[in-house]
């Protein structure tokens, strides 16, 4: 019985029923080798198996014959012991094959040998799951590329295909094919080509708009050390929104671990707007100096009035050197966030945190802050705490009462910059290339531009009604954008909680005390002065000075004085919806995708066919007309294609952009832990090399990875108008990255 079982296993499996026209036969001829291979693949799909080219014999550059077999031909034995790891194998010594050779005199290809039997069962219903028979059409590939650029996850992209097709069975590919296409085609940029594409991007943007600005600084080995760029729209927007800038850096957004820094301003709607971007190898003082000087050159040498950064000593010194007249402010949010980690070793640290917040936020004069701070240190025994002592020494660059007499456009932290970085983080990972990063930067610019355009349109077409009968409110309603007028309305509503009392008055100059009820038992008192001659009102809460919005305390005094119109000085052009701003007529930079000519033609055809299909879908008669037209056009195109078979041509569309030959990427940084894209183990690489040696009979040594160190050398500067530049990927052992 056991012998009979073994014999039955060796019997060749009968072939499933296939249309006789699809079955290969000896003597069949084909115009090209590709036609023969396609014919056998179609047969394989109908029969329930897949094929592969087993060997090809050439004479010079010409192919003489080819052997195509079932993909389960041969027998592969793993070099890894089954006790360690077992992998599925398809090899079963299947004999099914066809042999094709060329007919010299005729110029055709003929099948000279056919074996139809297999050593394994064939199932046509499962053939569509075989890799060879899964295919991504042009339409599917373009959709995947667009969705990837838009940040749509591969799983969602695949599910959209399933929904459109009416189920998984209606698709001739699986989710793994979508992911593989993204990995191999969309994201596959080599480190050698990455920097070249990065440089080409700058050149294309400069060609599209000469006001596009970029500067690069290189190491002596021509690798990228520093890069800064800003598009034409950002440069024009600086004229209106460059008075206050937030600058912040982030890590792990590219495979080289270059630090990304973004310059962010606030537009007339209170929205964040990008005013430049940078990539840096480190955050050393000299690097930051170079960056700030490049940014100033880009913006015509005009330094902002205020500059927000995180608590970084290098940035402080670089700003002092490059922008001595600019008021520097540390991000208060970062400082307050550090309180638990800095003071949690003290007893009652929760009370310490609460009291410190009270001192920082509720001190309404410099003298009161100094008194409250000293009392705070004394009460909790914190006089010897170095962190708090250093903060007090630098109080003039982070405590609100020391800074709010300057205009900050409502910014007290670098969270606007961080929100831009969070946008990048949705689409960029530590394995992303430089060209992927600049594409997403373009997307970020586009999204900011669109948000501003939508708000401008809302301001033009709609009006927010006044909440009160005040003529002053109507003034702001007429002048301010919706977002800023809502802030004004919030102050008018808060005026209801204020009680105004005249303290003294002389020669038209009055001093008021405004009590604001902030809770059932707490009243905060604010001193407000009003000069009726100069039509000037001032409150020591400094809301107007820091944010450009009149506070509820000042509005209470104006109401008490029965003022019906405020001076134009309190209606800032900065927040006006009536100003014609030059940057609104400039499109943000957006790189045209470097698609293959066929992809370009496909997109153009799809775009035109959409209108035709929409028109034809109105009735059955119109649909029938379009179907007949499609059939006629298809027949004409197939006839033309058959006529031109075997010929080839090259148009100017197929030519590549002139390469930037010596441009090199920074060093790719190897991080700790398992990377997201699994790398082969040393053993697997040895096995792969051994297999290759066996097949080619060529001896080769197994290469091991060496960690090379990048030499610190002199730098060369590259500016936007220079066309000859070089970049190289720095070595993986380079330890000069900032932390």
XYZ file of C-alpha atoms in Angstrom:
739
model
C 0.000 0.000 0.000
C 2.861 2.374 0.852
C 4.555 1.732 -2.513
C 1.287 2.427 -4.331
C 0.960 5.765 -2.509
C 4.454 6.837 -3.565
C 3.783 5.892 -7.183
C 0.540 7.869 -7.319
C 2.346 10.937 -6.089
C 4.763 10.765 -9.038
C 2.034 10.439 -11.658
C 1.741 13.573 -13.788
C -1.422 15.536 -13.106
C -3.977 15.796 -15.916
C -4.470 19.256 -17.334
C -7.699 21.098 -16.643
C -9.992 21.705 -19.621
C -8.797 24.721 -21.633
C -10.088 26.158 -24.902
C -8.147 24.483 -27.701
C -7.250 27.860 -29.241
C -5.247 28.744 -26.134
C -3.264 25.492 -25.945
C 0.318 25.777 -27.311
C 1.213 23.331 -30.089
C 4.408 22.454 -31.903
C 4.725 24.485 -35.086
C 2.863 27.578 -33.889
C 4.566 30.752 -35.158
C 4.621 34.269 -33.760
C 5.801 37.616 -35.073
C 7.869 38.416 -31.975
C 9.264 36.603 -28.963
C 7.108 38.797 -26.739
C 3.979 37.558 -28.524
C 4.991 33.959 -27.908
C 5.631 34.614 -24.219
C 2.311 36.429 -23.863
C 0.473 33.540 -25.546
C 1.963 31.008 -23.099
C 1.138 33.240 -20.135
C -2.492 33.511 -21.252
C -2.624 29.747 -21.561
C -1.057 29.358 -18.104
C -3.694 31.609 -16.559
C -6.501 29.635 -18.187
C -4.927 26.322 -17.105
C -4.152 27.456 -13.535
C -0.373 27.878 -13.283
C 2.309 30.520 -13.864
C 5.446 30.567 -15.995
C 9.003 31.766 -15.955
C 11.829 32.094 -18.482
C 14.219 29.285 -17.659
C 17.027 30.151 -20.072
C 17.731 32.342 -23.098
C 20.475 31.638 -25.649
C 22.021 34.545 -27.515
C 24.441 35.051 -30.334
C 25.898 38.474 -29.813
C 22.990 40.786 -29.028
C 20.416 38.619 -30.811
C 18.269 36.029 -29.028
C 18.287 32.651 -30.784
C 16.011 30.557 -28.576
C 14.251 30.577 -25.249
C 12.917 27.988 -22.801
C 9.789 28.949 -20.845
C 8.739 26.568 -18.060
C 6.147 26.221 -15.348
C 7.165 28.310 -12.332
C 7.260 25.127 -10.229
C 10.045 23.654 -12.352
C 13.213 22.654 -10.520
C 13.800 21.889 -6.871
C 15.187 24.377 -4.380
C 16.681 23.336 -1.080
C 17.106 25.894 1.692
C 20.569 26.352 3.182
C 18.926 27.028 6.531
C 18.258 24.024 8.713
C 14.521 23.204 9.027
C 14.965 23.200 12.791
C 15.810 26.918 12.616
C 13.411 28.148 9.982
C 11.120 26.724 7.341
C 10.089 28.653 4.246
C 7.428 27.685 1.696
C 8.811 26.398 -1.592
C 7.128 26.056 -4.978
C 9.682 23.860 -6.772
C 8.343 20.368 -7.614
C 10.402 19.465 -10.711
C 7.436 20.230 -12.937
C 8.183 19.218 -16.567
C 5.650 21.564 -18.270
C 7.390 23.845 -20.768
C 7.642 25.217 -24.255
C 10.759 25.733 -26.366
C 10.838 28.639 -28.841
C 13.462 29.413 -31.461
C 13.797 31.923 -34.272
C 13.293 31.223 -37.971
C 16.139 33.050 -39.718
C 14.672 33.259 -43.178
C 11.168 34.232 -42.094
C 12.048 36.511 -39.185
C 9.442 34.827 -36.977
C 9.418 32.613 -33.873
C 8.229 29.014 -33.732
C 7.353 26.607 -30.930
C 9.503 23.515 -31.451
C 8.713 21.579 -28.269
C 5.712 21.461 -25.904
C 5.156 19.598 -22.635
C 1.667 20.134 -21.224
C 1.621 17.772 -18.220
C 2.441 18.978 -14.708
C 3.746 17.286 -11.554
C 1.213 19.149 -9.434
C -2.489 20.034 -9.532
C -3.523 23.143 -11.493
C -6.509 25.233 -10.458
C -7.731 27.959 -12.846
C -9.868 29.582 -10.133
C -6.755 30.174 -8.010
C -4.541 31.325 -10.891
C -5.509 34.950 -10.362
C -3.714 34.839 -6.987
C -0.407 33.903 -8.623
C 1.998 36.841 -8.839
C 2.457 36.607 -12.616
C -1.260 37.018 -13.274
C -1.741 39.954 -10.910
C -1.424 43.257 -12.703
C -1.730 46.950 -11.885
C -3.205 48.841 -14.808
C -2.111 52.359 -15.759
C -5.225 53.793 -14.122
C -4.548 51.891 -10.892
C -0.893 52.958 -10.816
C -1.712 56.638 -11.315
C -4.310 56.488 -8.546
C -1.784 54.877 -6.202
C 0.788 57.582 -6.989
C -1.693 60.408 -6.408
C -2.967 58.877 -3.169
C 0.562 58.347 -1.907
C 1.411 62.000 -2.530
C -1.799 63.020 -0.747
C -0.828 60.930 2.293
C -3.575 58.305 1.933
C -2.546 55.018 3.506
C -2.076 52.005 1.180
C -4.816 50.063 2.981
C -7.310 52.867 2.337
C -6.205 53.102 -1.294
C -6.772 49.371 -1.756
C -10.172 49.509 -0.075
C -11.205 52.277 -2.462
C -10.338 49.977 -5.398
C -12.377 47.172 -3.811
C -15.371 49.469 -3.342
C -15.158 50.783 -6.928
C -14.833 47.267 -8.415
C -17.666 45.788 -6.342
C -15.633 43.357 -4.255
C -12.231 41.736 -3.849
C -12.949 39.047 -6.473
C -13.391 41.692 -9.144
C -9.795 42.898 -8.767
C -6.856 41.196 -10.460
C -4.394 42.287 -7.757
C -4.113 42.212 -3.971
C -3.215 44.761 -1.300
C 0.369 43.507 -1.207
C 0.802 44.570 -4.849
C -0.259 48.118 -3.939
C 2.269 48.247 -1.111
C 5.021 46.778 -3.268
C 4.387 49.322 -6.011
C 4.648 52.177 -3.513
C 7.860 50.793 -2.040
C 9.591 49.920 -5.309
C 8.341 52.607 -7.682
C 6.959 55.604 -5.793
C 9.371 55.806 -2.840
C 12.334 54.118 -4.450
C 14.906 56.900 -4.687
C 18.521 55.806 -4.309
C 20.799 57.783 -2.041
C 23.041 58.579 -5.016
C 20.146 60.013 -7.021
C 18.381 61.670 -4.088
C 20.620 64.732 -3.857
C 20.619 65.126 -7.635
C 16.810 65.167 -7.673
C 16.907 67.608 -4.754
C 19.079 69.964 -6.801
C 16.959 69.512 -9.931
C 13.908 70.494 -7.898
C 15.540 73.829 -7.008
C 16.498 74.451 -10.622
C 12.977 73.697 -11.864
C 11.447 76.021 -9.285
C 13.941 78.765 -10.167
C 13.106 78.338 -13.847
C 9.350 78.562 -13.191
C 9.722 81.705 -11.078
C 13.016 83.638 -10.858
C 12.007 84.893 -7.394
C 12.367 81.388 -5.987
C 15.337 81.566 -3.603
C 17.692 78.862 -2.389
C 21.167 78.588 -0.914
C 23.214 75.527 -0.056
C 26.364 75.020 1.965
C 28.528 72.009 1.195
C 31.228 70.029 2.895
C 34.591 69.728 1.158
C 33.501 66.293 -0.107
C 30.497 68.034 -1.739
C 27.924 66.558 0.627
C 25.004 68.672 1.807
C 25.558 70.403 5.114
C 22.954 73.183 5.044
C 20.074 74.044 2.728
C 17.593 76.911 2.767
C 14.834 77.796 0.318
C 11.720 79.956 0.043
C 9.278 80.238 -2.837
C 8.235 83.507 -4.505
C 4.895 83.660 -2.666
C 6.565 83.329 0.741
C 9.008 86.120 -0.107
C 6.143 88.405 -1.148
C 4.120 87.482 1.969
C 7.034 88.514 4.200
C 6.298 92.136 3.253
C 3.004 91.905 5.152
C 3.517 89.165 7.717
C 7.251 89.251 8.433
C 7.011 91.394 11.571
C 6.933 88.378 13.923
C 8.532 85.019 13.136
C 8.390 81.667 14.888
C 11.308 79.324 14.223
C 11.516 75.735 15.383
C 13.362 72.562 14.397
C 12.404 68.910 14.266
C 14.190 65.581 13.727
C 13.590 62.166 12.151
C 11.854 63.396 9.019
C 14.394 62.022 6.529
C 16.790 59.126 6.140
C 19.830 61.359 6.734
C 18.528 62.740 10.039
C 18.932 66.302 8.759
C 17.290 68.801 11.088
C 14.303 70.584 9.550
C 13.760 74.225 10.498
C 10.724 76.261 9.446
C 10.160 80.026 9.506
C 6.486 80.691 10.246
C 4.542 83.958 10.339
C 0.901 84.907 10.985
C -1.339 86.240 8.216
C -4.292 88.663 8.471
C -6.642 85.798 9.382
C -4.420 84.690 12.253
C -3.377 81.626 10.236
C 0.150 80.259 10.075
C 2.041 80.991 6.874
C 5.369 79.474 5.814
C 8.149 81.968 5.121
C 11.045 79.612 4.435
C 12.376 76.141 5.171
C 15.780 74.685 5.967
C 17.610 71.396 6.377
C 20.665 71.332 8.624
C 23.246 68.753 9.520
C 23.459 70.147 13.065
C 22.311 73.055 15.242
C 25.704 74.516 16.014
C 26.052 78.296 16.270
C 27.860 78.650 12.938
C 25.203 76.616 11.149
C 22.420 78.739 12.627
C 24.286 81.937 11.736
C 24.573 80.809 8.128
C 20.871 79.946 8.061
C 19.677 83.250 9.572
C 21.926 85.245 7.248
C 20.594 83.320 4.232
C 17.031 83.966 5.376
C 17.749 87.689 5.765
C 19.248 87.829 2.269
C 16.162 86.088 0.957
C 13.904 88.679 2.613
C 15.840 91.678 1.342
C 17.850 92.222 4.526
C 14.749 93.177 6.562
C 14.911 91.687 10.045
C 11.625 90.960 11.864
C 10.621 92.904 14.959
C 10.106 89.746 17.010
C 11.547 86.231 16.792
C 10.297 83.209 18.760
C 12.407 80.100 19.335
C 12.646 77.325 21.876
C 15.015 77.575 24.844
C 18.232 77.051 22.879
C 21.499 78.801 23.731
C 22.869 78.340 20.183
C 19.860 80.080 18.646
C 20.116 82.899 21.163
C 23.745 83.623 20.298
C 23.157 83.258 16.542
C 20.223 85.698 16.676
C 22.198 88.216 18.684
C 24.889 88.141 16.004
C 22.601 88.213 12.934
C 19.598 90.263 14.121
C 20.768 92.521 16.945
C 17.716 94.819 16.751
C 15.177 91.974 16.797
C 13.426 91.150 20.089
C 14.080 87.495 20.889
C 11.463 85.519 22.816
C 11.618 82.004 24.185
C 8.642 79.700 23.840
C 6.875 79.928 27.208
C 4.951 76.724 26.548
C 8.173 74.675 26.486
C 9.371 76.283 29.715
C 6.109 75.678 31.590
C 5.987 72.118 30.259
C 9.400 71.449 31.828
C 8.237 72.360 35.341
C 7.164 68.800 36.347
C 10.403 67.197 35.123
C 12.591 69.895 36.729
C 10.805 70.185 40.070
C 9.170 66.809 40.703
C 11.873 65.933 43.215
C 10.512 68.541 45.629
C 7.768 67.854 48.141
C 4.486 69.335 46.995
C 5.698 69.810 43.413
C 2.088 70.100 42.192
C 1.601 73.177 44.408
C 4.959 74.535 43.192
C 3.838 74.207 39.569
C 0.525 75.926 40.250
C 2.107 78.800 42.157
C 4.786 79.350 39.523
C 2.098 79.556 36.826
C 0.249 82.157 38.904
C 3.391 84.265 39.250
C 4.214 84.071 35.524
C 0.748 84.772 34.152
C -0.810 87.087 36.748
C 1.986 89.572 37.377
C 0.907 92.816 35.685
C 4.109 94.780 36.163
C 7.813 94.022 36.253
C 8.055 95.062 39.904
C 5.147 92.821 40.900
C 6.734 89.887 39.046
C 10.041 90.372 40.876
C 8.249 90.515 44.249
C 6.026 87.520 43.489
C 8.968 85.480 42.197
C 11.059 86.095 45.298
C 8.093 85.221 47.537
C 7.537 82.046 45.508
C 11.178 80.939 45.949
C 11.102 81.780 49.659
C 7.808 80.001 50.385
C 8.900 76.735 48.771
C 12.595 76.863 49.664
C 13.736 77.001 46.039
C 16.355 79.720 46.337
C 19.207 77.340 45.475
C 17.517 75.750 42.431
C 19.818 76.434 39.463
C 17.137 75.923 36.797
C 14.880 78.530 38.396
C 17.829 80.878 38.965
C 18.802 80.665 35.283
C 15.196 81.279 34.248
C 15.054 84.395 36.416
C 18.278 85.704 34.884
C 16.713 85.284 31.414
C 13.254 86.546 32.455
C 13.369 89.343 29.888
C 13.083 86.824 27.008
C 10.246 84.613 28.277
C 8.093 86.254 30.993
C 5.019 87.891 29.364
C 5.139 91.142 31.358
C 8.675 91.824 30.074
C 7.699 91.235 26.439
C 4.063 92.129 25.884
C 4.751 95.808 25.235
C 6.087 94.545 21.863
C 3.801 93.314 19.073
C 3.708 89.497 18.786
C 0.637 88.926 16.562
C -0.813 86.695 19.277
C 2.214 84.349 19.391
C 3.802 83.320 22.680
C 5.121 79.914 21.673
C 6.637 78.077 18.724
C 3.580 75.844 18.429
C 2.785 77.340 15.030
C 6.082 75.997 13.732
C 5.407 72.705 15.456
C 2.007 72.480 13.787
C 3.806 72.715 10.440
C 6.105 69.912 11.505
C 3.108 67.821 12.553
C 1.829 68.266 8.987
C 5.109 66.835 7.662
C 5.009 63.993 10.164
C 1.742 62.736 8.665
C 3.476 61.969 5.389
C 7.209 61.853 6.134
C 9.147 59.207 8.056
C 12.764 58.755 9.047
C 13.216 56.699 5.862
C 11.948 59.447 3.557
C 14.171 60.874 0.839
C 14.992 64.538 0.317
C 12.816 64.731 -2.788
C 9.872 63.258 -0.851
C 10.356 65.932 1.777
C 10.310 68.858 -0.665
C 7.188 67.435 -2.325
C 5.381 67.413 1.016
C 6.716 70.902 1.722
C 5.063 71.979 -1.532
C 1.845 70.342 -0.342
C 2.083 72.228 2.937
C 2.561 75.513 1.066
C -0.436 74.698 -1.090
C -2.655 73.883 1.887
C -1.701 77.156 3.602
C -2.390 79.108 0.408
C -5.775 77.421 -0.006
C -6.764 78.148 3.609
C -5.969 81.835 3.072
C -7.887 81.948 -0.216
C -10.950 80.360 1.379
C -10.876 82.838 4.265
C -10.433 85.768 1.856
C -13.470 84.584 -0.103
C -15.550 84.270 3.082
C -14.570 87.826 4.085
C -15.602 89.120 0.667
C -18.936 87.326 0.355
C -20.237 87.248 3.936
C -20.555 89.511 6.984
C -20.524 88.608 10.670
C -23.314 90.553 12.418
C -22.460 92.806 15.344
C -23.181 91.437 18.812
C -23.933 94.890 20.275
C -25.215 98.291 19.171
C -21.770 99.810 19.596
C -20.518 101.980 16.724
C -16.981 100.953 17.662
C -17.828 97.309 17.040
C -19.232 98.297 13.648
C -15.896 99.978 12.823
C -14.054 96.709 13.370
C -16.755 94.758 11.549
C -16.187 96.869 8.458
C -12.380 96.684 8.530
C -11.251 93.370 10.043
C -11.191 89.836 8.680
C -13.745 87.462 10.151
C -11.210 85.718 12.384
C -9.936 88.961 13.904
C -13.403 90.485 14.211
C -14.448 87.457 16.267
C -11.564 88.220 18.644
C -12.830 91.810 18.923
C -16.342 90.527 19.626
C -14.984 88.320 22.406
C -13.632 91.468 24.082
C -16.996 93.217 23.693
C -18.697 90.263 25.372
C -16.095 90.265 28.153
C -16.841 93.931 28.794
C -20.018 92.797 30.582
C -17.842 91.438 33.431
C -16.004 94.739 33.899
C -16.785 97.536 36.407
C -15.212 100.917 35.573
C -14.320 103.482 38.235
C -12.729 106.900 37.616
C -9.768 107.471 39.946
C -8.677 110.939 38.813
C -8.906 113.286 35.825
C -7.146 116.470 34.787
C -6.886 118.411 31.526
C -8.565 115.662 29.527
C -6.272 112.942 30.920
C -8.156 110.392 33.024
C -7.042 107.381 35.039
C -9.515 104.528 35.525
C -9.527 101.372 37.571
C -11.367 98.533 35.824
C -12.331 95.557 37.929
C -12.912 92.326 35.987
C -14.786 89.488 37.629
C -13.026 86.270 36.615
C -14.891 84.000 39.060
C -17.586 84.231 41.711
C -15.142 85.580 44.275
C -12.129 86.893 42.318
C -11.797 90.343 40.770
C -8.701 91.399 38.826
C -7.952 95.122 38.718
C -6.469 96.893 35.715
C -5.342 100.508 35.360
C -6.555 102.179 32.139
C -5.626 105.704 31.052
C -7.541 107.806 28.531
C -6.331 110.979 26.835
C -9.362 112.689 25.291
C -7.174 115.234 23.463
C -5.016 112.623 21.705
C -7.913 110.103 21.598
C -5.560 107.572 23.145
C -6.453 104.731 25.516
C -3.964 102.425 27.258
C -4.435 99.409 29.516
C -1.661 97.811 31.501
C -2.844 94.308 30.406
C -1.031 95.175 27.129
C -3.415 93.153 24.950
C -3.470 95.760 22.186
C 0.315 96.212 22.256
C 0.995 92.456 22.019
C -1.924 91.228 19.873
C -3.303 94.297 18.114
C -6.791 93.815 19.632
C -8.372 96.401 21.959
C -9.005 94.788 25.346
C -12.347 94.724 27.213
C -10.918 97.037 29.877
C -10.131 99.748 27.302
C -13.523 99.213 25.653
C -15.212 99.696 29.042
C -13.458 103.030 29.514
C -14.343 104.155 25.978
C -17.948 103.258 26.669
C -17.774 105.153 29.994
C -16.380 108.180 28.107
C -19.166 107.777 25.504
C -16.665 107.540 22.646
C -18.462 106.491 19.438
C -15.452 106.103 17.115
C -11.944 104.867 17.959
C -8.851 106.467 16.507
C -7.574 104.832 13.266
C -4.424 103.865 15.160
C -6.450 101.095 16.862
C -7.662 99.606 13.571
C -4.534 97.873 12.360
C -3.897 97.392 8.665
C -2.241 94.139 9.757
C -5.694 92.572 10.336
C -7.576 94.396 7.571
C -9.561 92.567 4.890
C -9.463 95.599 2.572
C -5.728 95.688 1.889
C -4.675 94.408 -1.549
C -1.712 92.201 -0.819
C 0.763 91.387 -3.568
C 1.431 87.797 -2.519
C -2.190 86.766 -3.161
C -1.528 87.027 -6.905
C 1.400 84.576 -6.744
C 0.907 80.815 -6.693
C 2.865 78.828 -4.154
C 5.612 76.638 -5.590
C 4.483 73.241 -6.760
C 6.763 70.907 -8.639
C 5.380 69.270 -11.741
C 5.733 65.491 -11.315
C 8.448 64.027 -13.506
C 6.192 61.435 -15.070
C 6.950 59.114 -17.924
C 5.608 60.419 -21.268
C 3.050 57.597 -21.302
C 1.773 58.621 -17.870
C 1.427 62.217 -19.020
C -0.533 61.168 -22.078
C -2.705 58.897 -19.948
C -3.564 61.714 -17.521
C -4.418 64.046 -20.395
C -6.716 61.460 -21.978
C -8.448 60.728 -18.677
C -9.005 64.430 -18.071
C -10.614 64.903 -21.499
C -12.655 61.706 -21.366
C -14.311 62.650 -18.085
C -16.353 65.419 -19.717
C -17.322 63.143 -22.617
C -18.433 60.354 -20.276
C -20.401 62.749 -18.085
C -22.224 64.121 -21.142
C -22.896 60.660 -22.623
C -24.243 59.239 -19.340
C -27.310 61.495 -19.557
C -29.200 58.981 -21.719
C -29.006 55.483 -23.222
C -28.884 56.929 -26.745
C -25.860 59.101 -26.002
C -24.174 56.182 -24.225
C -24.721 53.951 -27.271
C -23.186 56.596 -29.555
C -20.095 56.774 -27.339
C -19.792 52.969 -27.243
C -19.846 52.804 -31.046
C -17.247 55.555 -31.232
C -15.060 53.698 -28.724
C -15.288 50.485 -30.787
C -14.320 52.285 -34.002
C -11.419 54.132 -32.370
C -10.178 50.945 -30.681
C -10.173 49.065 -33.986
C -8.273 51.901 -35.665
C -5.675 52.058 -32.881
C -5.141 48.278 -32.878
C -4.610 48.356 -36.643
C -2.045 51.152 -36.304
C -0.285 49.353 -33.460
C -0.071 46.136 -35.476
C 1.310 48.062 -38.446
C 4.060 49.663 -36.354
C 4.979 46.502 -34.461
C 8.694 45.960 -34.225
C 9.619 49.604 -34.783
C 10.674 52.090 -32.104
C 11.161 55.818 -31.836
C 12.368 58.372 -29.316
C 10.723 61.770 -28.975
C 11.949 64.833 -27.110
C 9.385 63.990 -24.399
C 11.403 60.914 -23.469
C 14.573 62.904 -22.833
C 15.517 63.381 -19.172
C 16.225 66.697 -17.489
C 19.929 67.499 -17.693
C 21.475 65.728 -14.751
C 23.209 67.418 -11.912
C 26.144 65.105 -12.122
C 28.116 65.544 -8.947
C 25.277 66.222 -6.492
C 25.512 63.883 -3.510
C 23.220 63.190 -0.575
C 24.135 63.498 3.095
C 25.075 60.279 4.912
C 22.229 57.948 5.641
C 21.976 57.581 9.399
C 21.623 54.085 10.817
C 19.321 54.306 13.825
C 18.998 51.880 16.693
C 16.266 49.295 16.752
C 14.522 47.462 13.974
C 13.869 49.757 10.989
C 10.404 49.938 9.500
C 11.617 48.343 6.278
C 13.257 45.071 7.260
C 16.850 44.552 6.121
C 18.195 41.137 5.287
C 20.280 39.419 7.936
C 23.940 38.601 7.438
C 23.102 34.932 7.021
C 20.483 35.661 4.374
C 22.985 37.772 2.431
C 25.522 34.965 2.562
C 22.948 32.488 1.271
C 21.940 34.841 -1.547
C 25.573 35.312 -2.599
C 26.243 31.573 -2.434
C 23.234 30.862 -4.638
C 24.378 33.491 -7.117
C 27.845 31.911 -7.264
C 26.344 28.505 -7.929
C 24.273 29.795 -10.840
C 26.880 31.956 -12.527
C 29.954 29.913 -11.542
C 31.735 33.136 -10.769
C 33.684 33.356 -7.537
C 32.992 36.429 -5.427
C 33.612 37.469 -1.921
C 30.853 38.213 0.558
C 30.915 41.927 1.208
C 30.395 43.078 4.757
C 29.180 46.526 5.694
C 31.872 48.877 6.964
C 31.092 51.939 8.975
C 32.874 54.808 7.328
C 33.434 58.074 9.107
C 32.914 61.399 7.416
C 35.777 63.809 7.683
C 35.031 67.228 9.066
C 36.359 69.630 6.506
C 36.062 73.091 5.154
C 32.757 73.998 3.576
C 31.968 75.531 0.226
C 28.910 77.677 -0.280
C 26.423 77.218 -3.086
C 24.030 80.010 -3.948
C 20.890 79.881 -6.063
C 22.416 81.496 -9.137
C 25.293 79.007 -9.407
C 24.537 76.123 -11.737
C 27.546 73.850 -11.185
C 27.375 72.067 -7.857
C 28.192 68.742 -6.269
C 26.778 66.723 -3.408
C 27.733 63.445 -1.894
C 26.147 61.275 0.744
C 28.177 61.672 3.971
C 29.357 58.523 5.679
C 27.190 56.656 8.163
C 29.654 57.155 10.991
C 29.381 60.940 10.963
C 28.655 62.079 14.514
C 28.212 65.777 13.828
C 24.408 65.721 13.962
C 22.883 68.143 16.456
C 20.771 66.785 19.285
